[in-house]
mmCIF file of C-alpha atoms in Angstrom:
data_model
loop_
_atom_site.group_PDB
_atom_site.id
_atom_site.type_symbol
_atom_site.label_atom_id
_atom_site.label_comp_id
_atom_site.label_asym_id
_atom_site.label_seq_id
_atom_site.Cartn_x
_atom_site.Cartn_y
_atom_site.Cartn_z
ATOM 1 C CA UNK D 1 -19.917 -5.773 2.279
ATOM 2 C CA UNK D 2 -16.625 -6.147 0.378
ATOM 3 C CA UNK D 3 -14.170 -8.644 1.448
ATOM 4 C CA UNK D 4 -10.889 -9.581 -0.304
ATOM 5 C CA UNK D 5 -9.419 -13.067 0.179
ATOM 6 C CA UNK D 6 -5.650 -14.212 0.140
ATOM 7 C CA UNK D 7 -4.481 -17.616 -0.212
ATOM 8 C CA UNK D 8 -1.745 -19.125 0.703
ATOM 9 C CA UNK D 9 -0.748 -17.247 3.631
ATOM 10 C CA UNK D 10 2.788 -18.305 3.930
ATOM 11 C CA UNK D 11 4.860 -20.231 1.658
ATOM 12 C CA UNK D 12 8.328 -21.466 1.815
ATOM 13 C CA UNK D 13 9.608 -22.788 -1.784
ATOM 14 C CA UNK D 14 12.914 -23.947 -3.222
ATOM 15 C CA UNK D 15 14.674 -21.754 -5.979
ATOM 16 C CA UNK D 16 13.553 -22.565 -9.277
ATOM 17 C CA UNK D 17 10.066 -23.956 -8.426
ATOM 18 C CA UNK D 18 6.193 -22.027 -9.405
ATOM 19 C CA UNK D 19 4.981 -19.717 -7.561
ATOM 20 C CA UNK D 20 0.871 -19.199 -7.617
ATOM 21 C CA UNK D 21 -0.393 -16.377 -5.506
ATOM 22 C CA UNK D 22 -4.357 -15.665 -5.813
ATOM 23 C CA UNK D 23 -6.328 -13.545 -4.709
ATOM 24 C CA UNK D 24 -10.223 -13.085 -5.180
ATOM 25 C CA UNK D 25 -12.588 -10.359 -4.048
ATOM 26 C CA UNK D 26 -15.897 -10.330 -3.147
ATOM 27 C CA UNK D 27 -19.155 -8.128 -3.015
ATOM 28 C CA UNK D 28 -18.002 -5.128 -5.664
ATOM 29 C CA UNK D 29 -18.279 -5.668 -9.456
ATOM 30 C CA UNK D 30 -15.300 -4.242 -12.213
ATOM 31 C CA UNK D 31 -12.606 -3.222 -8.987
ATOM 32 C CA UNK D 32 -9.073 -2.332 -10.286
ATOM 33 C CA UNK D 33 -6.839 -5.054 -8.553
ATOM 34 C CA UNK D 34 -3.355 -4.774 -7.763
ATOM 35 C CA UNK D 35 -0.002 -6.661 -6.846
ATOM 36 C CA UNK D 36 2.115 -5.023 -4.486
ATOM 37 C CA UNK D 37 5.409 -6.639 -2.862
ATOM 38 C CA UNK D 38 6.709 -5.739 0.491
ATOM 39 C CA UNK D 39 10.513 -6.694 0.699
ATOM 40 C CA UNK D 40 12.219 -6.822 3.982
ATOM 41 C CA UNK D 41 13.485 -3.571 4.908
ATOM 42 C CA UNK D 42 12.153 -2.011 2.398
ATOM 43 C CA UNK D 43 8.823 -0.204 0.877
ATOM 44 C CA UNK D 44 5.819 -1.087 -0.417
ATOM 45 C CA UNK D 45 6.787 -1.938 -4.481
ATOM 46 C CA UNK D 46 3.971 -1.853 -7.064
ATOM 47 C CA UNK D 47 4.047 -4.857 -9.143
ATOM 48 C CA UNK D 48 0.920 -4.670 -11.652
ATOM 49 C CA UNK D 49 -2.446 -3.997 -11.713
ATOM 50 C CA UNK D 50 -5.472 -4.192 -13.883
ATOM 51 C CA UNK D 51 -8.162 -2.091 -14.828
ATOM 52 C CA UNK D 52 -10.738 -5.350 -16.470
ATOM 53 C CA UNK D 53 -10.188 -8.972 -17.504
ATOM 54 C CA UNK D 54 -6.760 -9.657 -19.395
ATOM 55 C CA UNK D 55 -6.207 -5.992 -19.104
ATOM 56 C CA UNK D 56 -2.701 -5.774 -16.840
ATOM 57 C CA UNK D 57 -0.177 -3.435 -16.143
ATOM 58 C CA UNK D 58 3.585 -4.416 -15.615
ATOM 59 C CA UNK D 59 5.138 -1.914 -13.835
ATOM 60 C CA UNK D 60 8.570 -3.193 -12.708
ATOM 61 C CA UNK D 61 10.618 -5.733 -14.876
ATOM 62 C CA UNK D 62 10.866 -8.917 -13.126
ATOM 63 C CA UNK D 63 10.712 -12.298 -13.037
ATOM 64 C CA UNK D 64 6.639 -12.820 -12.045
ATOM 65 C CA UNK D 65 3.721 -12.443 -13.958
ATOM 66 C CA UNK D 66 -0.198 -11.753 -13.446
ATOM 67 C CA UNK D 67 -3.176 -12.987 -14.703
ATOM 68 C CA UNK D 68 -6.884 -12.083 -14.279
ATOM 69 C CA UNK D 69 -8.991 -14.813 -15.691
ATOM 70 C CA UNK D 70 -12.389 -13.701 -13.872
ATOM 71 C CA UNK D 71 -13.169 -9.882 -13.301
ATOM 72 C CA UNK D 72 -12.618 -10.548 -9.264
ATOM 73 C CA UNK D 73 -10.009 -12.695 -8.796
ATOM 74 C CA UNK D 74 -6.164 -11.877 -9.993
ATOM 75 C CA UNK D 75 -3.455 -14.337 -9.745
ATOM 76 C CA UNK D 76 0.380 -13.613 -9.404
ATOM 77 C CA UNK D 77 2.726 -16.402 -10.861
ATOM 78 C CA UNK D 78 6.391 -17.369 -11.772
ATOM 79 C CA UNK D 79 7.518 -20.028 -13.269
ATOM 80 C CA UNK D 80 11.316 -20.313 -11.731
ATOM 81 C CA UNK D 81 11.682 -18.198 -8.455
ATOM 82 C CA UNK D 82 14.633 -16.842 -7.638
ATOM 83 C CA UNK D 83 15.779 -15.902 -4.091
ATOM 84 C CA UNK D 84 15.131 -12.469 -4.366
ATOM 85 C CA UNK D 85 11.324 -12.703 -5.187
ATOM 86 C CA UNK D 86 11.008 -13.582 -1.295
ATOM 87 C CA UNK D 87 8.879 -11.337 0.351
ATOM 88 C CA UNK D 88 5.361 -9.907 1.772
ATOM 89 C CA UNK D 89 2.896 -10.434 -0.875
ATOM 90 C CA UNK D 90 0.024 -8.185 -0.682
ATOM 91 C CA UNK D 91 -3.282 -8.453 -3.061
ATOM 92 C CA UNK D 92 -5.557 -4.935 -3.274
ATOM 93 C CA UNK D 93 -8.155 -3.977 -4.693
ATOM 94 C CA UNK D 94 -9.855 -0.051 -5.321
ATOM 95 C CA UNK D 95 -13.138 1.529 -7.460
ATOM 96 C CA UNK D 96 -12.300 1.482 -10.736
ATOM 97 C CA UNK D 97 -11.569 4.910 -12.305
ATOM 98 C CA UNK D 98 -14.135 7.660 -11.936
ATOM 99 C CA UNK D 99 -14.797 6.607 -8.627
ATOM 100 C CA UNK D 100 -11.263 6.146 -7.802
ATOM 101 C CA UNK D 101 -10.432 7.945 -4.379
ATOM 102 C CA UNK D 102 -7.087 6.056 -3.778
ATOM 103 C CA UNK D 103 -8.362 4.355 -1.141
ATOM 104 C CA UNK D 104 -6.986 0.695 -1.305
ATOM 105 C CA UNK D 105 -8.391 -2.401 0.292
ATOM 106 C CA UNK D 106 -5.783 -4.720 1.185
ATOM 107 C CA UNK D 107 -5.947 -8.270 2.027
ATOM 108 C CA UNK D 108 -4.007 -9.978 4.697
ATOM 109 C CA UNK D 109 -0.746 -10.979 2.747
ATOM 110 C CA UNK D 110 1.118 -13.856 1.927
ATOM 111 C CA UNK D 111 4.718 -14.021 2.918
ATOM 112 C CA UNK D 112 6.746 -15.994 0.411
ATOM 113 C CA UNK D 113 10.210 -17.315 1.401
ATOM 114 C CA UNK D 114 12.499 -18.837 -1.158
ATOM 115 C CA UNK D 115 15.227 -20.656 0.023
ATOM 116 C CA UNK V 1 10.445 9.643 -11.682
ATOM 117 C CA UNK V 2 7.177 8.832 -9.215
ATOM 118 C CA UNK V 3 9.015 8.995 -5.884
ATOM 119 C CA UNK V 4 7.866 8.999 -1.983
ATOM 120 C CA UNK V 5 10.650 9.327 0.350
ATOM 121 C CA UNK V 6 9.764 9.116 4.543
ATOM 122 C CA UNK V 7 12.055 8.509 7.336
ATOM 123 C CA UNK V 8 12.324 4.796 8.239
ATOM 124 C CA UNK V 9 12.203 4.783 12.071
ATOM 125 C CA UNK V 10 10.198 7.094 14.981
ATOM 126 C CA UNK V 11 10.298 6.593 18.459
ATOM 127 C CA UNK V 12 8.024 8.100 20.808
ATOM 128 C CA UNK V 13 7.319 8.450 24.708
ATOM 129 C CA UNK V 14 3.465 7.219 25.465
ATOM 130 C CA UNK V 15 1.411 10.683 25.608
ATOM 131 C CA UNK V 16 3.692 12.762 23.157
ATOM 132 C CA UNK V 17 3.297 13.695 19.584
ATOM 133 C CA UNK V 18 4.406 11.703 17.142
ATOM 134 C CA UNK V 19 5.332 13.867 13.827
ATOM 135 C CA UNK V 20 5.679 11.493 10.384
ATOM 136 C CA UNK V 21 7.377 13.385 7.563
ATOM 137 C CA UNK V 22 7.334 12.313 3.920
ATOM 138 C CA UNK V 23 8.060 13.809 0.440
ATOM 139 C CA UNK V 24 6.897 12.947 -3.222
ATOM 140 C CA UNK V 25 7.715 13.871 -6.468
ATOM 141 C CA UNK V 26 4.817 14.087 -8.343
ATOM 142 C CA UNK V 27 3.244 17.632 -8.417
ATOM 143 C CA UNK V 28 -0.187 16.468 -10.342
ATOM 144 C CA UNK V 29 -1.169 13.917 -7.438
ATOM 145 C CA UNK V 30 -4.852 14.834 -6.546
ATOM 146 C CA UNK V 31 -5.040 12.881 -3.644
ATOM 147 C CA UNK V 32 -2.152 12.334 -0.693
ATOM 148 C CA UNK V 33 -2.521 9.134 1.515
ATOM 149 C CA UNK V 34 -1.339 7.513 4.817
ATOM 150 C CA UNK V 35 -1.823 4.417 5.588
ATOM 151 C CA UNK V 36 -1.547 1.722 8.722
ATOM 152 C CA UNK V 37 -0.269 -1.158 9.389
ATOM 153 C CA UNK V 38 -0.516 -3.236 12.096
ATOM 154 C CA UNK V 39 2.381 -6.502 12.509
ATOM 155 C CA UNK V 40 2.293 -8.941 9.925
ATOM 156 C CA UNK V 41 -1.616 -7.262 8.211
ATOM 157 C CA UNK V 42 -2.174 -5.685 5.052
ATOM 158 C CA UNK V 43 -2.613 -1.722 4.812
ATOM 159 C CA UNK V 44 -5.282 0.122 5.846
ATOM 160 C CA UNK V 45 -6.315 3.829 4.901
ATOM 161 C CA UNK V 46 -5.690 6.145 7.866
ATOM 162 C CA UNK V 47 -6.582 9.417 6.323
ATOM 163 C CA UNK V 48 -5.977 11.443 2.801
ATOM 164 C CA UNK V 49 -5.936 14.941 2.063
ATOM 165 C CA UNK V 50 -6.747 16.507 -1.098
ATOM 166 C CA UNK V 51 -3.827 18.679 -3.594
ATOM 167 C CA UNK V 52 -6.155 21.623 -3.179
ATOM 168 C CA UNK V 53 -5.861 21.877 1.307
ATOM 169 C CA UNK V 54 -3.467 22.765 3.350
ATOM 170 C CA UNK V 55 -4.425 20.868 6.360
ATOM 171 C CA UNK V 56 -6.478 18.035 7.504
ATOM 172 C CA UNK V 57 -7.803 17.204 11.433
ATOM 173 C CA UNK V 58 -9.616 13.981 12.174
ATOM 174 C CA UNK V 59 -9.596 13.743 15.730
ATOM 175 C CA UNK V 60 -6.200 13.117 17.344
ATOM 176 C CA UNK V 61 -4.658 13.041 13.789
ATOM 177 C CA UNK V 62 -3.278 15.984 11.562
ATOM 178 C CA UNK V 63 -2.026 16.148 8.150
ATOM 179 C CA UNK V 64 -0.273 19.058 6.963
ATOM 180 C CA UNK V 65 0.521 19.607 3.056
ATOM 181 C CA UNK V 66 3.325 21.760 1.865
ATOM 182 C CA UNK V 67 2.535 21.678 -1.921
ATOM 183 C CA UNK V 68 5.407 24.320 -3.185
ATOM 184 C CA UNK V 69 8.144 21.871 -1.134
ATOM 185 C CA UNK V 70 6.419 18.631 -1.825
ATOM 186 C CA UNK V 71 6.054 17.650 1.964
ATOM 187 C CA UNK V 72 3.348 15.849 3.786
ATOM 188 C CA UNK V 73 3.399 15.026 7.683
ATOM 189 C CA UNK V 74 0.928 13.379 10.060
ATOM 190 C CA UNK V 75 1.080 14.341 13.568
ATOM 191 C CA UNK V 76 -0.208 11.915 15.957
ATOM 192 C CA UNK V 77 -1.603 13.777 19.257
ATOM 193 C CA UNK V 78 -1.267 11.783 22.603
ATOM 194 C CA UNK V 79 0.095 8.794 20.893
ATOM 195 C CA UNK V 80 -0.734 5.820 22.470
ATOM 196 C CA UNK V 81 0.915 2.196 22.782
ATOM 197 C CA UNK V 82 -1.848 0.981 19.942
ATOM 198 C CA UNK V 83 0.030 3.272 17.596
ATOM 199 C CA UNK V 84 2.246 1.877 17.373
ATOM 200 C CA UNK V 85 3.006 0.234 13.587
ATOM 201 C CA UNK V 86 4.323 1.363 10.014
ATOM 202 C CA UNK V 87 3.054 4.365 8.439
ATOM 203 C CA UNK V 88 3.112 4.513 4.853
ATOM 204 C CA UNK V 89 2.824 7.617 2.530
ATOM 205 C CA UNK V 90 1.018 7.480 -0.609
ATOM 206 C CA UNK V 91 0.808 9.457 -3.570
ATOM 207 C CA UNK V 92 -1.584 9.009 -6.380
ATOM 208 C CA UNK V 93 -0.755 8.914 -9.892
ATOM 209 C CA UNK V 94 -3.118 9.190 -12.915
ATOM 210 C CA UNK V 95 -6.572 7.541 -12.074
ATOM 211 C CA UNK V 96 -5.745 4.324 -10.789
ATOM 212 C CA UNK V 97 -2.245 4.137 -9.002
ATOM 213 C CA UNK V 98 -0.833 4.655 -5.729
ATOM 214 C CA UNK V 99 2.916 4.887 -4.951
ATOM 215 C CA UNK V 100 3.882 4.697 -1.676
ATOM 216 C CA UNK V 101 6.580 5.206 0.466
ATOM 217 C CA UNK V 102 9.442 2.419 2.244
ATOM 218 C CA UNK V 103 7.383 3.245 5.614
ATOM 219 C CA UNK V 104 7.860 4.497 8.612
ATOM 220 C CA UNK V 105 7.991 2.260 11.648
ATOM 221 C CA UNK V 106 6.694 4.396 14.741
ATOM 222 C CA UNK V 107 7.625 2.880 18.094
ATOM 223 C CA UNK V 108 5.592 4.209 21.422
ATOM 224 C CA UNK V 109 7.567 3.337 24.739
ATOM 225 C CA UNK V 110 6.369 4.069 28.422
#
């Protein structure tokens, strides 16, 4: 079966410090994977996703960045945060397109605080 | 622009319907999506209906599409105290996207 993995699960980090979010899935081969960010009081934001290796969408202009080295694992990184990128990480991950049904498989989330 | 819009906050006695409304801007969508979640989890898919039906029933849940007015709404029957969680509306867009909704935050009381 298909489990997706999220690490770290909460993290508290001063303003202008890295962030390194990663996520890596397990038991499917080629998934699309996706960033999403869950801000207090507010929706669920799409922040990229990728169809293959080094193949990533950006879809809101911001201060983080993604990377997918390996076809199952996708990593979400800044290099200075700024208070406003705290919030409710959360790593997905869907059958690539032509099986595509929308249906999303989310891991647990990692809630980022900047301070 | 892509755009899902849904009410923020539902509260509901224990044993009554819960109705969750939610509108989207994106007439092509194939697909139409709610999902769950529980406190402090990721998302989970509670049901989807296809652009091409009207109406969807999977046991004490019901999803009703308006296509011509854009609107989508899950009714909860006999809504229990485990129901309580955020309910998120989800439209797809091209073949691998999902936008979804701020969430609505459905609160069951005795």
């Amino acid at each position: 079966s298909q489990t997706i993995h999220q690490w770290p699960a909460t993290l508290v980090q001063p303003v202008g410090s890295p962030l390194s979010l990663e996520c890596t899935v397990e038991g499917t081969s080629n998934p699309n994977l996706y960033w999403y960010r869950q801000a207090a009081g507010r929706g669920l934001q799409l922040l990229f996703y990728s169809i293959g290796i080094d193949q990533i969408s950006s879809e809101v202009p911001q201060n983080l960045s993604a990377s997918r080295p390996q076809d199952r694992q996708f990593i979400l990184s800044s290099k200075k945060l700024l208070l406003s990128d705290s919030g409710f990480y959360l790593c997905a991950w869907s059958v690539r397109a032509g099986g595509f049904t929308g249906e999303l498989f989310f891991g647990e989330g990692s809630r980022l605080t900047v301070l | 622009g892509e755009d899902v819009e849904q009410s923020l906050f539902l509260s509901v006695r224990e044993g009554d319907s819960s109705v969750i409304n939610c509108t989207y801007t994106d007439s092509s969508s194939t697909y139409l999506y709610w999902y769950k979640q529980e406190p402090g989890a990721g998302l989970q898919l509670l049901t989807y209906i296809f652009s091409n039906m009207d109406m969807k029933q999977d046991q004490r849940l019901t999803v009703l599409l308006n296509k011509k007015d854009k609107h989508l709404s899950l009714r909860i029957a006999d809504t229990q105290t485990g129901d309580s969680a955020i309910y998120f509306c989800a439209e797809s867009i091209g073949y691998n996207k999902l936008i979804f909704g701020a969430g609505t935050r459905l609160a069951v009381h005795p």
